[in-house]
mmCIF file of C-alpha atoms in Angstrom:
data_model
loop_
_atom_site.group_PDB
_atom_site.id
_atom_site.type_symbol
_atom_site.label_atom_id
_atom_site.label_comp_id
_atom_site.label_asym_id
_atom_site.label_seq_id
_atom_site.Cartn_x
_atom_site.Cartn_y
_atom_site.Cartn_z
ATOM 1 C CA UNK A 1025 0.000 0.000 0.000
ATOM 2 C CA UNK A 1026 1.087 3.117 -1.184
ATOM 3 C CA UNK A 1027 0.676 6.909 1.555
ATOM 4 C CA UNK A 1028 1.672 10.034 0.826
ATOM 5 C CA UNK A 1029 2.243 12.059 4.356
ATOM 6 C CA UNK A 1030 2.625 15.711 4.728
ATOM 7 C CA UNK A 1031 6.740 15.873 6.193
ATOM 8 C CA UNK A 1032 7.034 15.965 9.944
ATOM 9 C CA UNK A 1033 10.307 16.699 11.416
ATOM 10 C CA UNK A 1034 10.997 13.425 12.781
ATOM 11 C CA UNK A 1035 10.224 12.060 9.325
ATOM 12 C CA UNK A 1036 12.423 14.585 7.338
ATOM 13 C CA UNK A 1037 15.249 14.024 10.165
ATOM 14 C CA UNK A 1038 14.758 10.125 9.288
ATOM 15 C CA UNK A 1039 15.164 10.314 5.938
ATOM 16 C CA UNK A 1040 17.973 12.914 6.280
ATOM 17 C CA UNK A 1041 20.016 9.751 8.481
ATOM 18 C CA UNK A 1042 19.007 7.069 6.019
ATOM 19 C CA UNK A 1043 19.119 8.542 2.613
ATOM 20 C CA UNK A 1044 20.769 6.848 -0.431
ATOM 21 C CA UNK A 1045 24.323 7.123 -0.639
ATOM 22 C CA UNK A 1046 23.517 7.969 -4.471
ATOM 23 C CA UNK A 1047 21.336 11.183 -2.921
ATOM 24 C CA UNK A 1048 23.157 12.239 -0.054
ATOM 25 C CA UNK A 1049 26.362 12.637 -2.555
ATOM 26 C CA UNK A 1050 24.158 14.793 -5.305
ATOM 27 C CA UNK A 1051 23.468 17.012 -2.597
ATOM 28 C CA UNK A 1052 26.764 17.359 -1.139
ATOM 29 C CA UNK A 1053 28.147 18.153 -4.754
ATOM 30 C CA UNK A 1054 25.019 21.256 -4.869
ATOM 31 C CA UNK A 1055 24.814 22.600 -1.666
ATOM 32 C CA UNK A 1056 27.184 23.571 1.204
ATOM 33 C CA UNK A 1057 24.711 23.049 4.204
ATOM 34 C CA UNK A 1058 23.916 19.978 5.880
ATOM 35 C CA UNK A 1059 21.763 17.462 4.555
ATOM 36 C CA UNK A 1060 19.074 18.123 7.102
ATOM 37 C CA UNK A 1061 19.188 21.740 6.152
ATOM 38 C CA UNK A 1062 18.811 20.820 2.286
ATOM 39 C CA UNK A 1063 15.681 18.625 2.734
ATOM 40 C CA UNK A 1064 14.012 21.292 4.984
ATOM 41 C CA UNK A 1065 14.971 24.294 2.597
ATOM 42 C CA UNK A 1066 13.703 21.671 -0.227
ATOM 43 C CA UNK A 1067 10.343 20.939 1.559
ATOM 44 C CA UNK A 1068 9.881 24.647 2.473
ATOM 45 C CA UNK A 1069 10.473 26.296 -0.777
ATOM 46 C CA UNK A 1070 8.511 23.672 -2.806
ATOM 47 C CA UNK A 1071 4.254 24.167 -3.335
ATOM 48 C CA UNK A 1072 3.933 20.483 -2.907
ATOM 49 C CA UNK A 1073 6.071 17.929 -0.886
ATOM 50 C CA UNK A 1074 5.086 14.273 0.399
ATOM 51 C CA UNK A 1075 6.463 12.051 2.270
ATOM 52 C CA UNK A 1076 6.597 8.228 0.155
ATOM 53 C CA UNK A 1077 5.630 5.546 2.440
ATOM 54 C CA UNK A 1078 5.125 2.009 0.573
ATOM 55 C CA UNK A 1079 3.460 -0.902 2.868
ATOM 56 C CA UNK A 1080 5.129 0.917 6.232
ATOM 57 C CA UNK A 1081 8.697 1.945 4.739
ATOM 58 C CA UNK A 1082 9.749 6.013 3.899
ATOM 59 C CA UNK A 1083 11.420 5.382 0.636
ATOM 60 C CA UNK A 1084 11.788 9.208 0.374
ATOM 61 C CA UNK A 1085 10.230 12.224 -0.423
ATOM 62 C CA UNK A 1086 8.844 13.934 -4.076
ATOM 63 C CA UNK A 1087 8.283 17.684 -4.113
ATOM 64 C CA UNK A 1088 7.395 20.600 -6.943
ATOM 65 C CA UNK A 1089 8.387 23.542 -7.095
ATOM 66 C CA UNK A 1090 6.948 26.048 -9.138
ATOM 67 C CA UNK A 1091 8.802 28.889 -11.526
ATOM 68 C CA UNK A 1092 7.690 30.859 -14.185
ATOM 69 C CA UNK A 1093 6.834 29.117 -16.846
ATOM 70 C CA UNK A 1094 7.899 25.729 -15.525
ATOM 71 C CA UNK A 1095 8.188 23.472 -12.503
ATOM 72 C CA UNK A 1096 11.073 21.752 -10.512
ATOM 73 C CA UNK A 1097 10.790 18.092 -9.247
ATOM 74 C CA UNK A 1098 12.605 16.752 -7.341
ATOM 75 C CA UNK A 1099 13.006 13.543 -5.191
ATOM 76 C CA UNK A 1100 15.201 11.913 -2.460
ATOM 77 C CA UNK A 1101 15.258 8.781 -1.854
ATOM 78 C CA UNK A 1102 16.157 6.038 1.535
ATOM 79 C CA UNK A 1103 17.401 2.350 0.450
ATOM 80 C CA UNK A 1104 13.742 1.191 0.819
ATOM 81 C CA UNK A 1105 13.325 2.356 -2.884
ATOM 82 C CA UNK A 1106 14.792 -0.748 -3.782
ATOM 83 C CA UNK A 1107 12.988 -3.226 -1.900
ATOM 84 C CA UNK A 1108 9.896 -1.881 -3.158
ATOM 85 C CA UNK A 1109 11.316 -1.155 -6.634
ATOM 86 C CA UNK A 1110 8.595 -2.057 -8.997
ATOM 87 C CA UNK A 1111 5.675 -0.238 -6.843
ATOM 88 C CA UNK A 1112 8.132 2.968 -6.598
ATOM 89 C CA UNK A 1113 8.233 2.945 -10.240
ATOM 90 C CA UNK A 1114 4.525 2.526 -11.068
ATOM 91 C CA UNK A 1115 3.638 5.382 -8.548
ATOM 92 C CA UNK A 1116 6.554 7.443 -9.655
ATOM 93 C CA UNK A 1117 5.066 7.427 -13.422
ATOM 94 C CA UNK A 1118 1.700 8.154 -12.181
ATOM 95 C CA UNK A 1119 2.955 10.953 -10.324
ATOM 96 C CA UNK A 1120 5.131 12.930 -13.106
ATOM 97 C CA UNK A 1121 2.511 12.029 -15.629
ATOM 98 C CA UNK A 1122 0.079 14.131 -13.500
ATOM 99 C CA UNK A 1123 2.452 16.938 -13.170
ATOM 100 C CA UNK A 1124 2.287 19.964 -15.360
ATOM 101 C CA UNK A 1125 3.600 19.801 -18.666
ATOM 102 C CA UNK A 1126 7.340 21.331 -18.285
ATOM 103 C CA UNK A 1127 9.649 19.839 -15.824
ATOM 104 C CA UNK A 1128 13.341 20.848 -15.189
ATOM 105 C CA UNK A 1129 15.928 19.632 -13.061
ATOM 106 C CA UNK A 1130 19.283 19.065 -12.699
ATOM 107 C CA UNK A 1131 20.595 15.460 -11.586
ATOM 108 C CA UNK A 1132 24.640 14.672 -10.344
ATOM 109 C CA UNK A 1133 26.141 13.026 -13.586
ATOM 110 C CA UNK A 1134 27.272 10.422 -11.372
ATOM 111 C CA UNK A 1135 23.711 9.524 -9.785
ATOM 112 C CA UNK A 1136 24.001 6.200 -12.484
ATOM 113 C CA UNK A 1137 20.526 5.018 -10.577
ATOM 114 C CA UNK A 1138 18.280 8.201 -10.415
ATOM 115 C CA UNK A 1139 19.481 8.894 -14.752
ATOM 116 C CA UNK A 1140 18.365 5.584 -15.418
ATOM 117 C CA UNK A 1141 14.757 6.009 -13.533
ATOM 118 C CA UNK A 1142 14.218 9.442 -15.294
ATOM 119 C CA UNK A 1143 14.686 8.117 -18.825
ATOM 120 C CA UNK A 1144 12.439 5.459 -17.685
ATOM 121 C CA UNK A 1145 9.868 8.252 -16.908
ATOM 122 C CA UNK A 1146 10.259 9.681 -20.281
ATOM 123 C CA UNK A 1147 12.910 12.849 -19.035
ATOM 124 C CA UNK A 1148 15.387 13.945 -21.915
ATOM 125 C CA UNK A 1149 18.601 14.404 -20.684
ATOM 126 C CA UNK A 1150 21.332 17.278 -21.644
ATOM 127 C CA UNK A 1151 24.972 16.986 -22.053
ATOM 128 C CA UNK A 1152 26.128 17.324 -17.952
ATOM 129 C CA UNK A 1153 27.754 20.751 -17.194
ATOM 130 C CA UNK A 1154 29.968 22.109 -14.693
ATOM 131 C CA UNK A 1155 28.066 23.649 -12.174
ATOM 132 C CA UNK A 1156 28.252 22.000 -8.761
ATOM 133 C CA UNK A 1157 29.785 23.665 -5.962
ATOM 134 C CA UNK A 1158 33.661 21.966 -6.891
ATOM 135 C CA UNK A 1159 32.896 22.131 -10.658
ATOM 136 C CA UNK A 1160 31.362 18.420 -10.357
ATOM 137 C CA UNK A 1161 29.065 17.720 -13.431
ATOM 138 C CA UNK A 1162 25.376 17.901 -13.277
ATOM 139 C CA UNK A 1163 22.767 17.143 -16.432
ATOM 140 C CA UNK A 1164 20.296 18.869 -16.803
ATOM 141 C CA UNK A 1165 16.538 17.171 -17.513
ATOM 142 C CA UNK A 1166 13.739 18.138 -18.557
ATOM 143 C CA UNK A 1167 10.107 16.798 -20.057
ATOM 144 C CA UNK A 1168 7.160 18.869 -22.024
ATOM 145 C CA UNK A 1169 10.316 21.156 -24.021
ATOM 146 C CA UNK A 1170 10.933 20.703 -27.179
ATOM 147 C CA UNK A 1171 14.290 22.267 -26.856
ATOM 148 C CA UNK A 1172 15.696 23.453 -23.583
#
């Protein structure tokens, strides 16, 4: 059984201790503060954010955040993601197919797991560029462009 729970502290701090190797590195590469600090900011600055519980286990949390024109999503992930791997990705289309139409993104070249679940959602994926806090390469993605 799939929930989707509005973030609680003790949740976010959870997921903060137990997130994906894959994840935590992404956001180490992007940001400067503390991994608790990211997902907070994240949850904060996004218009929607839910917490991913499948049968009992956080495998992470999905937000959106919305820009002019077009809308961020984003998603971090615990190591539950892969014990419940084919129900993560059947919810996970469901929920970017009902998001609007242009999505953009950037995702750690290196984060070999969370490039090969966007293509499987359908995201086009740039050439990665410099642009992470050491000069670490990032690609950017994006669905609903034609040319971005």
């Amino acid at each position: 059984m799939v929930e989707y729970n509005k973030p609680t502290h003790t949740m976010i701090e959870y997921l903060a201790d137990n997130m994906r190797q894959q994840d935590v590195n992404e956001l180490h590469a992007a940001h400067e503060q503390p991994i608790l600090q990211v997902l907070i900011d994240s949850i904060e600055m996004s218009e929607k954010a839910d917490m991913v519980f499948i049968d009992g286990d956080l495998v992470g949390v999905i937000g959106l955040r919305e820009m002019d024109g077009f809308s961020i999503p984003w998603f971090l992930g615990t190591n539950f993601v892969n014990k419940h791997r084919k129900v993560f990705m059947r919810e996970s289309k469901k929920i970017i197919d009902a998001m609007p139409n242009k999505l953009l993104n950037m995702v750690h070249a290196d984060n070999k797991v969370s490039i090969k679940w966007l293509k499987a959602l359908g995201f086009t994926l740039n050439e990665p560029l410099s642009c992470g806090r050491h000069g670490e390469l990032f690609h950017q993605f994006h669905r609903g462009f034609k040319n971005v």
